[in-house]
Amino acid sequence: MVGFVQSLAVAKRISIWTAIIMIFFLFAGAHYLNEVIVKQKDDATSGTTEHQLLSPLANDAELLVQVDGPDGENTLRQLASQRGWTVQRAFTPKDASTTDLDDYFTLDVEDVADAETILGNTAGVEYFEPNEQIQVAPIVSGMDERDPSTNNLLGIDDPFTDQQWSMRVLNMHEYYAELATSTPRKVAKIAILDTGVDARHEDLGDNYFSVDRRYDNDPMGHGTHCAGIAAGTTNNGIGIGSLAGSGNQPFVRITSIKVLNAAGMGTQKSIIAGIIEATDEGVDVISLSLGGASNGSRQKAYSKAVEYARKHGAIVIAAAGNSNMDAYNYAPANATGIITVAALDEYLQRASFSNKVNRLKRGIAAPGVAIYSTTPNGTYKSYSGTSMACPFVAGLLGVMKSIDPELQADRAYDLLHATGKDVIDGVATGRVVQPADAIRALKQAL
């Protein structure tokens, strides 16, 4: 249309001023139509029913049911016997006095809608929600950016830092210098809840400890990649650098708790059980590079698990999700009390796939495109995703907990936000973490 108007002006069928006015209105109209289309898309998403937004349900335990103590449990078991349902206790937290997660049961039913109707009218049943399936799949990146000067700036001898563009945008040379003048008061524990971790990887072994040998392998590679970002062994002349820092005084150690199978699939129940297990193992930071479509008003069990972790001093971080949508509709990113991480590219713009975190209370951002890290059997690869952004924050928080063991989740987020850097898409992503500034602010407050 603009070209047509220009042609009319060139042919002197209309005046130049008329053409300018017409072009102005054309652009204004196009902008208005674009806003209408975007709003219709957002409305379509927000107006979608819960069952349309939910991920598929677990095949063998479609529902999570909370009962009102022993009497409610007896009622549920009797009902299950009558209806041919299978009921099993979902969670067994060690410190059951601080939570009611031990009152949750899984229910395997034939007809979910029918079961929900019955449960809704059953005395002793306090609450129920879908036991959703979760699946992760790393986005393999074709980007291969090298910056040989990075090695000289960082003051560490890991040979593959020239493939870690995140080192530059996170000012990691300042971070390592800051850690050199910092004293850990404890060795903080970081748990990667994922597909497992290759405990024998050349660049992880020195920082790894095992809570269960079944978790010390990784058929998929997703968990191992996340572990390297958070706490790969740094300044050891091998592989990559990480947030774990370098030097003779260790700040963090990392472990694995499998909540996803070899295909990257799990359930809400398996993930919550993993959060409980990590908490009961006494970890300081729990990293969840996983999630799926859900609904912000129906994540009571996730929120209770995060609350259990927080009561025992752990900080829980989750990936925002990779669907270019609103993380408010993704779990566990939308759980109460969790820190949710969006992904940025090398230009500190929101990654094209990253969900937005502006409707969440604790949104933050970190690099998440073409992140070079550890993969099983001594290999290294570049993956993209909010899954990669999440362990950057987990590793940083682990070091912060090492310096200040009393650091709690709310104050930790406030420090990340206050010291974070504003970015172009900051409304949607939150500020990007600045590790050196966060450590400085933490030390000044001690």
Short mmCIF file of C-alpha atoms in Angstrom, two decimals:
data_model
loop_
_atom_site.label_atom_id
_atom_site.label_comp_id
_atom_site.label_asym_id
_atom_site.label_seq_id
_atom_site.Cartn_x
_atom_site.Cartn_y
_atom_site.Cartn_z
CA MET A 1 0.00 0.00 0.00
CA VAL A 2 2.86 2.39 0.78
CA GLY A 3 4.39 1.63 -2.62
CA PHE A 4 1.06 2.31 -4.30
CA VAL A 5 0.73 5.68 -2.55
CA GLN A 6 4.28 6.57 -3.54
CA SER A 7 3.54 5.75 -7.15
CA LEU A 8 0.52 8.08 -7.05
CA ALA A 9 2.70 10.88 -5.70
CA VAL A 10 5.39 10.27 -8.35
CA ALA A 11 2.72 10.38 -11.06
CA LYS A 12 1.48 13.65 -9.47
CA ARG A 13 -2.01 12.23 -8.99
CA ILE A 14 -1.82 13.30 -5.36
CA SER A 15 0.32 15.87 -3.59
CA ILE A 16 3.41 14.99 -1.57
CA TRP A 17 1.69 16.10 1.65
CA THR A 18 -1.33 13.94 0.91
CA ALA A 19 0.98 10.99 0.30
CA ILE A 20 2.79 11.59 3.61
CA ILE A 21 -0.51 11.75 5.50
CA MET A 22 -1.77 8.59 3.82
CA ILE A 23 1.48 6.71 4.60
CA PHE A 24 1.27 7.84 8.22
CA PHE A 25 -2.22 6.42 8.53
CA LEU A 26 -1.16 3.21 6.78
CA PHE A 27 1.60 2.63 9.36
CA ALA A 28 -0.73 3.56 12.20
CA GLY A 29 -3.34 1.14 10.91
CA ALA A 30 -0.78 -1.64 10.49
CA HIS A 31 0.44 -1.09 14.07
CA TYR A 32 -3.15 -1.21 15.35
CA LEU A 33 -3.91 -4.42 13.46
CA ASN A 34 -0.73 -6.00 14.79
CA GLU A 35 -1.73 -5.13 18.37
CA VAL A 36 -5.18 -6.62 17.79
CA ILE A 37 -3.68 -9.85 16.45
CA VAL A 38 -1.23 -10.14 19.36
CA LYS A 39 -4.04 -9.48 21.83
CA GLN A 40 -6.23 -12.11 20.17
CA LYS A 41 -3.40 -14.65 20.46
CA ASP A 42 -2.89 -13.78 24.14
CA ASP A 43 -6.63 -13.95 24.76
CA ALA A 44 -6.80 -17.28 22.99
CA THR A 45 -4.09 -18.62 25.27
CA SER A 46 -5.48 -17.17 28.48
CA GLY A 47 -9.00 -18.20 27.56
CA THR A 48 -8.09 -21.80 26.89
CA THR A 49 -9.64 -24.22 29.34
CA GLU A 50 -7.45 -25.94 31.89
CA HIS A 51 -7.76 -29.34 30.25
CA GLN A 52 -6.62 -27.89 26.92
CA LEU A 53 -3.54 -26.39 28.57
CA LEU A 54 -2.61 -29.38 30.68
CA SER A 55 0.10 -31.80 29.64
CA PRO A 56 -0.98 -35.44 29.17
CA LEU A 57 -1.68 -37.32 32.37
CA ALA A 58 0.39 -40.21 33.70
CA ASN A 59 -0.94 -43.51 32.35
CA ASP A 60 -0.75 -45.42 35.62
CA ALA A 61 -1.64 -42.65 38.10
CA GLU A 62 -3.73 -39.94 36.54
CA LEU A 63 -4.60 -38.01 39.70
CA LEU A 64 -2.91 -36.68 42.83
CA VAL A 65 -5.33 -36.66 45.75
CA GLN A 66 -4.91 -34.96 49.12
CA VAL A 67 -6.92 -36.44 51.96
CA ASP A 68 -7.81 -35.22 55.44
CA GLY A 69 -5.57 -37.44 57.57
CA PRO A 70 -6.08 -41.15 58.37
CA ASP A 71 -9.86 -40.98 58.12
CA GLY A 72 -9.65 -39.47 54.67
CA GLU A 73 -7.16 -42.15 53.64
CA ASN A 74 -9.53 -44.91 54.78
CA THR A 75 -12.39 -43.30 52.86
CA LEU A 76 -10.27 -43.02 49.70
CA ARG A 77 -9.11 -46.64 49.92
CA GLN A 78 -12.67 -47.88 50.41
CA LEU A 79 -13.84 -45.81 47.46
CA ALA A 80 -10.97 -47.11 45.33
CA SER A 81 -11.86 -50.69 46.23
CA GLN A 82 -15.47 -50.13 45.21
CA ARG A 83 -14.58 -48.43 41.93
CA GLY A 84 -11.66 -50.61 40.90
CA TRP A 85 -9.14 -47.77 41.24
CA THR A 86 -5.54 -48.25 42.35
CA VAL A 87 -4.42 -46.01 45.19
CA GLN A 88 -0.85 -45.55 46.46
CA ARG A 89 0.81 -43.13 48.85
CA ALA A 90 2.56 -40.49 46.75
CA PHE A 91 5.17 -38.94 49.05
CA THR A 92 7.06 -39.85 52.22
CA PRO A 93 8.88 -36.74 53.51
CA LYS A 94 11.19 -37.39 56.46
CA ASP A 95 9.95 -34.32 58.31
CA ALA A 96 6.23 -34.96 57.87
CA SER A 97 5.42 -32.63 60.76
CA THR A 98 6.27 -29.61 58.58
CA THR A 99 4.08 -30.53 55.61
CA ASP A 100 0.94 -32.37 54.61
CA LEU A 101 2.56 -33.89 51.51
CA ASP A 102 2.36 -37.25 53.28
CA ASP A 103 -1.43 -36.96 52.90
CA TYR A 104 -1.13 -37.15 49.08
CA PHE A 105 -1.97 -40.30 47.13
CA THR A 106 -1.84 -41.23 43.47
CA LEU A 107 -4.96 -42.64 41.88
CA ASP A 108 -5.09 -44.84 38.79
CA VAL A 109 -8.57 -44.62 37.26
CA GLU A 110 -10.36 -45.61 34.06
CA ASP A 111 -12.38 -42.42 33.56
CA VAL A 112 -10.70 -39.24 34.83
CA ALA A 113 -13.74 -36.98 34.48
CA ASP A 114 -15.95 -39.48 36.32
CA ALA A 115 -13.35 -39.88 39.07
CA GLU A 116 -13.06 -36.10 39.50
CA THR A 117 -16.82 -35.81 39.91
CA ILE A 118 -16.87 -38.54 42.55
CA LEU A 119 -13.87 -37.15 44.43
CA GLY A 120 -15.42 -33.71 44.45
CA ASN A 121 -18.34 -35.09 46.44
CA THR A 122 -16.38 -37.31 48.81
CA ALA A 123 -15.92 -36.31 52.44
CA GLY A 124 -12.30 -36.57 53.55
CA VAL A 125 -10.92 -35.62 50.13
CA GLU A 126 -9.48 -32.13 50.53
CA TYR A 127 -8.08 -31.58 47.07
CA PHE A 128 -7.07 -33.29 43.84
CA GLU A 129 -5.21 -32.31 40.71
CA PRO A 130 -3.94 -33.99 37.52
CA ASN A 131 -0.68 -35.90 37.71
CA GLU A 132 0.80 -34.44 34.56
CA GLN A 133 3.51 -35.94 32.39
CA ILE A 134 6.67 -33.92 31.87
CA GLN A 135 9.13 -34.35 29.01
CA VAL A 136 12.36 -32.52 28.25
CA ALA A 137 14.27 -32.44 25.00
CA PRO A 138 17.42 -30.32 24.66
CA ILE A 139 17.57 -28.10 21.59
CA VAL A 140 20.81 -29.00 19.82
CA SER A 141 22.46 -25.81 18.64
CA GLY A 142 24.35 -25.38 15.41
CA MET A 143 26.02 -22.21 16.64
CA ASP A 144 29.79 -22.52 17.02
CA GLU A 145 31.08 -19.17 18.21
CA ARG A 146 34.66 -19.03 19.46
CA ASP A 147 36.38 -16.14 21.18
CA PRO A 148 40.03 -17.09 21.87
CA SER A 149 40.60 -13.90 23.87
CA THR A 150 38.21 -15.19 26.53
CA ASN A 151 40.84 -17.56 27.91
CA ASN A 152 43.29 -14.75 28.57
CA LEU A 153 40.74 -12.62 30.41
CA LEU A 154 39.36 -15.22 32.80
CA GLY A 155 42.47 -16.25 34.66
CA ILE A 156 41.56 -19.94 34.43
CA ASP A 157 43.08 -22.68 32.30
CA ASP A 158 40.03 -24.60 31.07
CA PRO A 159 40.65 -25.01 27.31
CA PHE A 160 37.06 -24.81 26.04
CA THR A 161 36.14 -21.44 27.50
CA ASP A 162 36.59 -19.98 24.01
CA GLN A 163 33.29 -21.70 23.18
CA GLN A 164 31.48 -20.27 26.21
CA TRP A 165 30.14 -16.89 25.09
CA SER A 166 28.29 -16.67 28.39
CA MET A 167 31.65 -16.01 30.09
CA ARG A 168 31.80 -12.64 28.35
CA VAL A 169 28.27 -11.38 28.94
CA LEU A 170 28.27 -12.50 32.57
CA ASN A 171 31.62 -10.80 33.23
CA MET A 172 32.99 -14.04 34.60
CA HIS A 173 36.53 -12.65 34.86
CA GLU A 174 35.22 -10.32 37.58
CA TYR A 175 33.35 -13.20 39.20
CA TYR A 176 36.42 -15.43 39.43
CA ALA A 177 38.43 -12.51 40.82
CA GLU A 178 35.73 -11.89 43.42
CA LEU A 179 35.71 -15.54 44.48
CA ALA A 180 39.48 -15.42 44.89
CA THR A 181 38.95 -13.00 47.78
CA SER A 182 35.94 -14.87 49.20
CA THR A 183 35.93 -17.51 51.93
CA PRO A 184 33.36 -20.30 51.84
CA ARG A 185 31.77 -20.99 55.21
CA LYS A 186 30.46 -24.34 53.97
CA VAL A 187 30.53 -26.47 50.84
CA ALA A 188 27.03 -25.95 49.47
CA LYS A 189 25.19 -28.84 47.83
CA ILE A 190 23.40 -28.44 44.49
CA ALA A 191 20.98 -31.12 43.29
CA ILE A 192 20.22 -31.51 39.58
CA LEU A 193 16.76 -33.12 39.26
CA ASP A 194 16.82 -34.46 35.74
CA THR A 195 17.71 -37.50 33.60
CA GLY A 196 20.72 -38.29 35.78
CA VAL A 197 24.35 -37.14 35.66
CA ASP A 198 27.40 -38.93 34.29
CA ALA A 199 29.34 -39.02 37.56
CA ARG A 200 32.51 -40.21 35.80
CA HIS A 201 32.73 -37.27 33.39
CA GLU A 202 36.27 -35.87 33.36
CA ASP A 203 35.07 -32.34 34.15
CA LEU A 204 32.49 -33.22 36.82
CA GLY A 205 33.97 -35.96 38.99
CA ASP A 206 35.95 -33.69 41.33
CA ASN A 207 32.82 -31.69 42.17
CA TYR A 208 30.35 -34.59 42.27
CA PHE A 209 28.98 -36.58 45.18
CA SER A 210 26.46 -39.40 44.98
CA VAL A 211 23.27 -39.88 46.98
CA ASP A 212 22.27 -43.02 45.06
CA ARG A 213 24.30 -44.94 42.48
CA ARG A 214 21.19 -45.32 40.32
CA TYR A 215 21.34 -41.57 39.66
CA ASP A 216 25.00 -41.49 38.57
CA ASN A 217 24.45 -42.18 34.87
CA ASP A 218 22.64 -40.27 32.16
CA PRO A 219 21.40 -42.09 29.06
CA MET A 220 19.96 -38.89 27.56
CA GLY A 221 22.60 -36.29 28.40
CA HIS A 222 20.29 -33.49 29.53
CA GLY A 223 21.14 -33.69 33.22
CA THR A 224 24.89 -33.94 32.60
CA HIS A 225 24.77 -30.81 30.45
CA CYS A 226 22.98 -28.90 33.20
CA ALA A 227 25.43 -30.15 35.83
CA GLY A 228 28.41 -28.82 33.88
CA ILE A 229 26.89 -25.35 33.61
CA ALA A 230 26.23 -25.16 37.33
CA ALA A 231 29.35 -26.80 38.71
CA GLY A 232 31.78 -28.19 36.16
CA THR A 233 35.28 -28.39 37.65
CA THR A 234 36.94 -25.06 36.94
CA ASN A 235 40.64 -24.24 36.45
CA ASN A 236 41.64 -27.89 36.18
CA GLY A 237 43.08 -27.72 32.67
CA ILE A 238 40.13 -29.75 31.34
CA GLY A 239 36.94 -28.86 29.54
CA ILE A 240 34.89 -25.83 30.56
CA GLY A 241 34.61 -23.24 33.29
CA SER A 242 31.48 -22.96 35.44
CA LEU A 243 29.88 -21.00 38.25
CA ALA A 244 31.55 -23.31 40.78
CA GLY A 245 34.68 -21.16 40.84
CA SER A 246 38.30 -22.19 41.04
CA GLY A 247 40.99 -22.47 43.67
CA ASN A 248 41.83 -24.75 46.55
CA GLN A 249 38.75 -23.91 48.60
CA PRO A 250 35.63 -25.54 47.09
CA PHE A 251 32.40 -23.58 47.25
CA VAL A 252 29.96 -26.17 45.95
CA ARG A 253 29.48 -29.83 45.16
CA ILE A 254 26.83 -31.22 42.87
CA THR A 255 24.67 -34.32 42.87
CA SER A 256 21.95 -35.98 40.83
CA ILE A 257 18.43 -37.15 41.60
CA LYS A 258 16.70 -38.87 38.70
CA VAL A 259 13.14 -37.69 38.19
CA LEU A 260 13.03 -38.31 34.42
CA ASN A 261 13.65 -41.53 32.52
CA ALA A 262 16.08 -42.20 29.66
CA ALA A 263 13.64 -40.58 27.21
CA GLY A 264 13.41 -37.42 29.32
CA MET A 265 9.93 -38.23 30.59
CA GLY A 266 8.58 -38.00 34.12
CA THR A 267 5.49 -36.97 36.01
CA GLN A 268 4.46 -34.33 38.47
CA LYS A 269 4.59 -37.01 41.15
CA SER A 270 8.17 -38.05 40.30
CA ILE A 271 9.39 -34.46 40.28
CA ILE A 272 7.76 -33.59 43.61
CA ALA A 273 9.18 -36.79 45.12
CA GLY A 274 12.59 -35.64 43.84
CA ILE A 275 12.24 -32.24 45.50
CA ILE A 276 11.38 -33.98 48.76
CA GLU A 277 14.31 -36.40 48.43
CA ALA A 278 16.75 -33.57 47.69
CA THR A 279 15.48 -31.63 50.70
CA ASP A 280 15.78 -34.66 52.95
CA GLU A 281 19.37 -35.12 51.71
CA GLY A 282 20.13 -31.62 53.03
CA VAL A 283 20.90 -29.93 49.71
CA ASP A 284 21.08 -26.14 49.52
CA VAL A 285 19.92 -25.57 45.94
CA ILE A 286 17.50 -27.61 43.81
CA SER A 287 17.67 -27.07 40.04
CA LEU A 288 14.71 -28.08 37.85
CA SER A 289 15.47 -27.81 34.13
CA LEU A 290 12.13 -29.31 33.21
CA GLY A 291 8.43 -28.51 33.01
CA GLY A 292 5.29 -28.63 30.96
CA ALA A 293 2.10 -26.82 30.06
CA SER A 294 -0.27 -26.47 32.98
CA ASN A 295 -2.40 -23.88 34.73
CA GLY A 296 -1.26 -21.35 37.29
CA SER A 297 -4.14 -21.95 39.66
CA ARG A 298 -3.72 -25.74 39.94
CA GLN A 299 -0.19 -26.34 41.18
CA LYS A 300 -0.86 -26.84 44.87
CA ALA A 301 1.31 -29.95 45.21
CA TYR A 302 4.30 -28.35 43.49
CA SER A 303 3.95 -25.29 45.69
CA LYS A 304 3.80 -27.45 48.82
CA ALA A 305 6.98 -29.23 47.76
CA VAL A 306 8.76 -25.90 47.23
CA GLU A 307 7.49 -24.75 50.61
CA TYR A 308 8.88 -27.93 52.22
CA ALA A 309 12.27 -27.25 50.63
CA ARG A 310 12.28 -23.61 51.72
CA LYS A 311 11.42 -24.53 55.31
CA HIS A 312 14.56 -26.66 55.34
CA GLY A 313 16.77 -23.92 53.90
CA ALA A 314 16.84 -24.99 50.25
CA ILE A 315 16.35 -22.66 47.29
CA VAL A 316 14.42 -24.05 44.32
CA ILE A 317 14.99 -22.83 40.75
CA ALA A 318 13.07 -23.86 37.62
CA ALA A 319 13.31 -23.30 33.87
CA ALA A 320 10.63 -21.02 32.41
CA GLY A 321 9.87 -23.34 29.47
CA ASN A 322 10.57 -23.31 25.74
CA SER A 323 7.23 -22.55 24.10
CA ASN A 324 7.46 -18.77 23.61
CA MET A 325 4.43 -18.37 25.84
CA ASP A 326 3.57 -17.25 29.36
CA ALA A 327 5.41 -19.18 32.08
CA TYR A 328 2.40 -18.56 34.31
CA ASN A 329 0.83 -21.50 32.46
CA TYR A 330 3.86 -23.77 32.93
CA ALA A 331 4.75 -26.00 35.86
CA PRO A 332 6.74 -26.10 38.02
CA ALA A 333 7.83 -22.66 36.78
CA ASN A 334 4.59 -21.21 38.19
CA ALA A 335 4.85 -22.79 41.65
CA THR A 336 4.68 -20.43 44.61
CA GLY A 337 8.09 -19.60 46.07
CA ILE A 338 10.14 -20.79 43.11
CA ILE A 339 12.72 -18.72 41.17
CA THR A 340 11.96 -19.00 37.45
CA VAL A 341 14.64 -18.51 34.79
CA ALA A 342 14.11 -17.22 31.25
CA ALA A 343 16.71 -17.67 28.49
CA LEU A 344 18.69 -14.96 26.67
CA ASP A 345 20.80 -15.13 23.52
CA GLU A 346 24.32 -13.75 23.04
CA TYR A 347 22.90 -10.26 22.45
CA LEU A 348 21.00 -10.45 25.76
CA GLN A 349 17.68 -10.57 23.97
CA ARG A 350 14.98 -13.04 24.94
CA ALA A 351 15.60 -16.32 23.15
CA SER A 352 12.96 -16.96 20.50
CA PHE A 353 11.76 -20.06 22.34
CA SER A 354 11.86 -18.74 25.91
CA ASN A 355 8.66 -18.36 27.89
CA LYS A 356 7.97 -14.99 29.51
CA VAL A 357 8.16 -14.57 33.27
CA ASN A 358 6.55 -11.14 33.74
CA ARG A 359 3.47 -12.58 35.50
CA LEU A 360 5.57 -14.47 38.02
CA LYS A 361 6.91 -12.97 41.25
CA ARG A 362 10.47 -14.26 40.97
CA GLY A 363 11.52 -14.10 37.33
CA ILE A 364 15.17 -13.75 36.36
CA ALA A 365 17.21 -14.34 33.19
CA ALA A 366 20.44 -16.08 32.18
CA PRO A 367 22.14 -17.22 28.95
CA GLY A 368 20.31 -20.07 27.26
CA VAL A 369 21.29 -20.22 23.57
CA ALA A 370 24.17 -22.38 22.26
CA ILE A 371 25.49 -23.16 25.72
CA TYR A 372 28.59 -25.37 25.60
CA SER A 373 28.78 -27.87 28.44
CA THR A 374 29.45 -31.43 29.52
CA THR A 375 27.68 -34.43 27.99
CA PRO A 376 28.08 -38.14 28.85
CA ASN A 377 31.23 -40.19 28.19
CA GLY A 378 33.65 -37.30 28.43
CA THR A 379 32.09 -35.30 25.60
CA TYR A 380 30.91 -31.69 25.25
CA LYS A 381 28.08 -30.19 23.18
CA SER A 382 26.10 -27.00 22.70
CA TYR A 383 22.44 -27.07 23.68
CA SER A 384 19.85 -24.32 23.87
CA GLY A 385 16.86 -23.90 26.16
CA THR A 386 15.66 -22.42 29.40
CA SER A 387 16.99 -25.74 30.73
CA MET A 388 20.47 -24.32 30.13
CA ALA A 389 19.65 -20.93 31.69
CA CYS A 390 18.38 -22.49 34.92
CA PRO A 391 21.69 -24.06 36.11
CA PHE A 392 23.55 -20.77 35.65
CA VAL A 393 21.37 -19.41 38.43
CA ALA A 394 21.60 -22.65 40.43
CA GLY A 395 25.39 -22.58 40.37
CA LEU A 396 25.51 -18.93 41.42
CA LEU A 397 23.06 -19.49 44.26
CA GLY A 398 25.10 -22.47 45.44
CA VAL A 399 28.18 -20.27 45.77
CA MET A 400 26.11 -17.62 47.53
CA LYS A 401 24.86 -20.22 50.02
CA SER A 402 28.47 -21.30 50.55
CA ILE A 403 29.48 -17.77 51.52
CA ASP A 404 26.31 -17.16 53.56
CA PRO A 405 24.79 -20.47 54.75
CA GLU A 406 21.86 -18.58 56.29
CA LEU A 407 20.79 -17.17 52.92
CA GLN A 408 17.09 -17.84 52.32
CA ALA A 409 15.18 -17.98 49.04
CA ASP A 410 13.45 -14.60 49.24
CA ARG A 411 16.61 -12.67 50.07
CA ALA A 412 18.54 -14.63 47.45
CA TYR A 413 16.11 -13.56 44.74
CA ASP A 414 16.15 -9.96 45.96
CA LEU A 415 19.95 -9.95 45.61
CA LEU A 416 19.81 -11.44 42.10
CA HIS A 417 17.22 -8.90 41.02
CA ALA A 418 18.89 -5.89 42.65
CA THR A 419 22.30 -6.69 41.13
CA GLY A 420 20.94 -7.93 37.80
CA LYS A 421 21.38 -6.04 34.55
CA ASP A 422 18.44 -4.55 32.65
CA VAL A 423 18.06 -5.96 29.15
CA ILE A 424 16.02 -5.09 26.07
CA ASP A 425 13.24 -7.58 26.81
CA GLY A 426 13.51 -7.17 30.55
CA VAL A 427 9.76 -6.85 31.08
CA ALA A 428 9.32 -10.37 29.70
CA THR A 429 12.52 -11.95 31.01
CA GLY A 430 13.50 -10.13 34.17
CA ARG A 431 17.04 -8.88 34.65
CA VAL A 432 20.03 -10.99 33.63
CA VAL A 433 22.07 -12.22 36.58
CA GLN A 434 25.44 -10.59 37.19
CA PRO A 435 27.45 -13.08 39.27
CA ALA A 436 30.25 -10.79 40.46
CA ASP A 437 27.85 -8.05 41.53
CA ALA A 438 25.66 -10.55 43.36
CA ILE A 439 28.64 -11.92 45.32
CA ARG A 440 29.85 -8.41 46.17
CA ALA A 441 26.42 -7.38 47.42
CA LEU A 442 26.13 -10.55 49.49
CA LYS A 443 29.53 -10.03 51.12
CA GLN A 444 28.81 -6.38 51.87
CA ALA A 445 25.63 -7.39 53.69
CA LEU A 446 27.38 -9.91 55.94
#
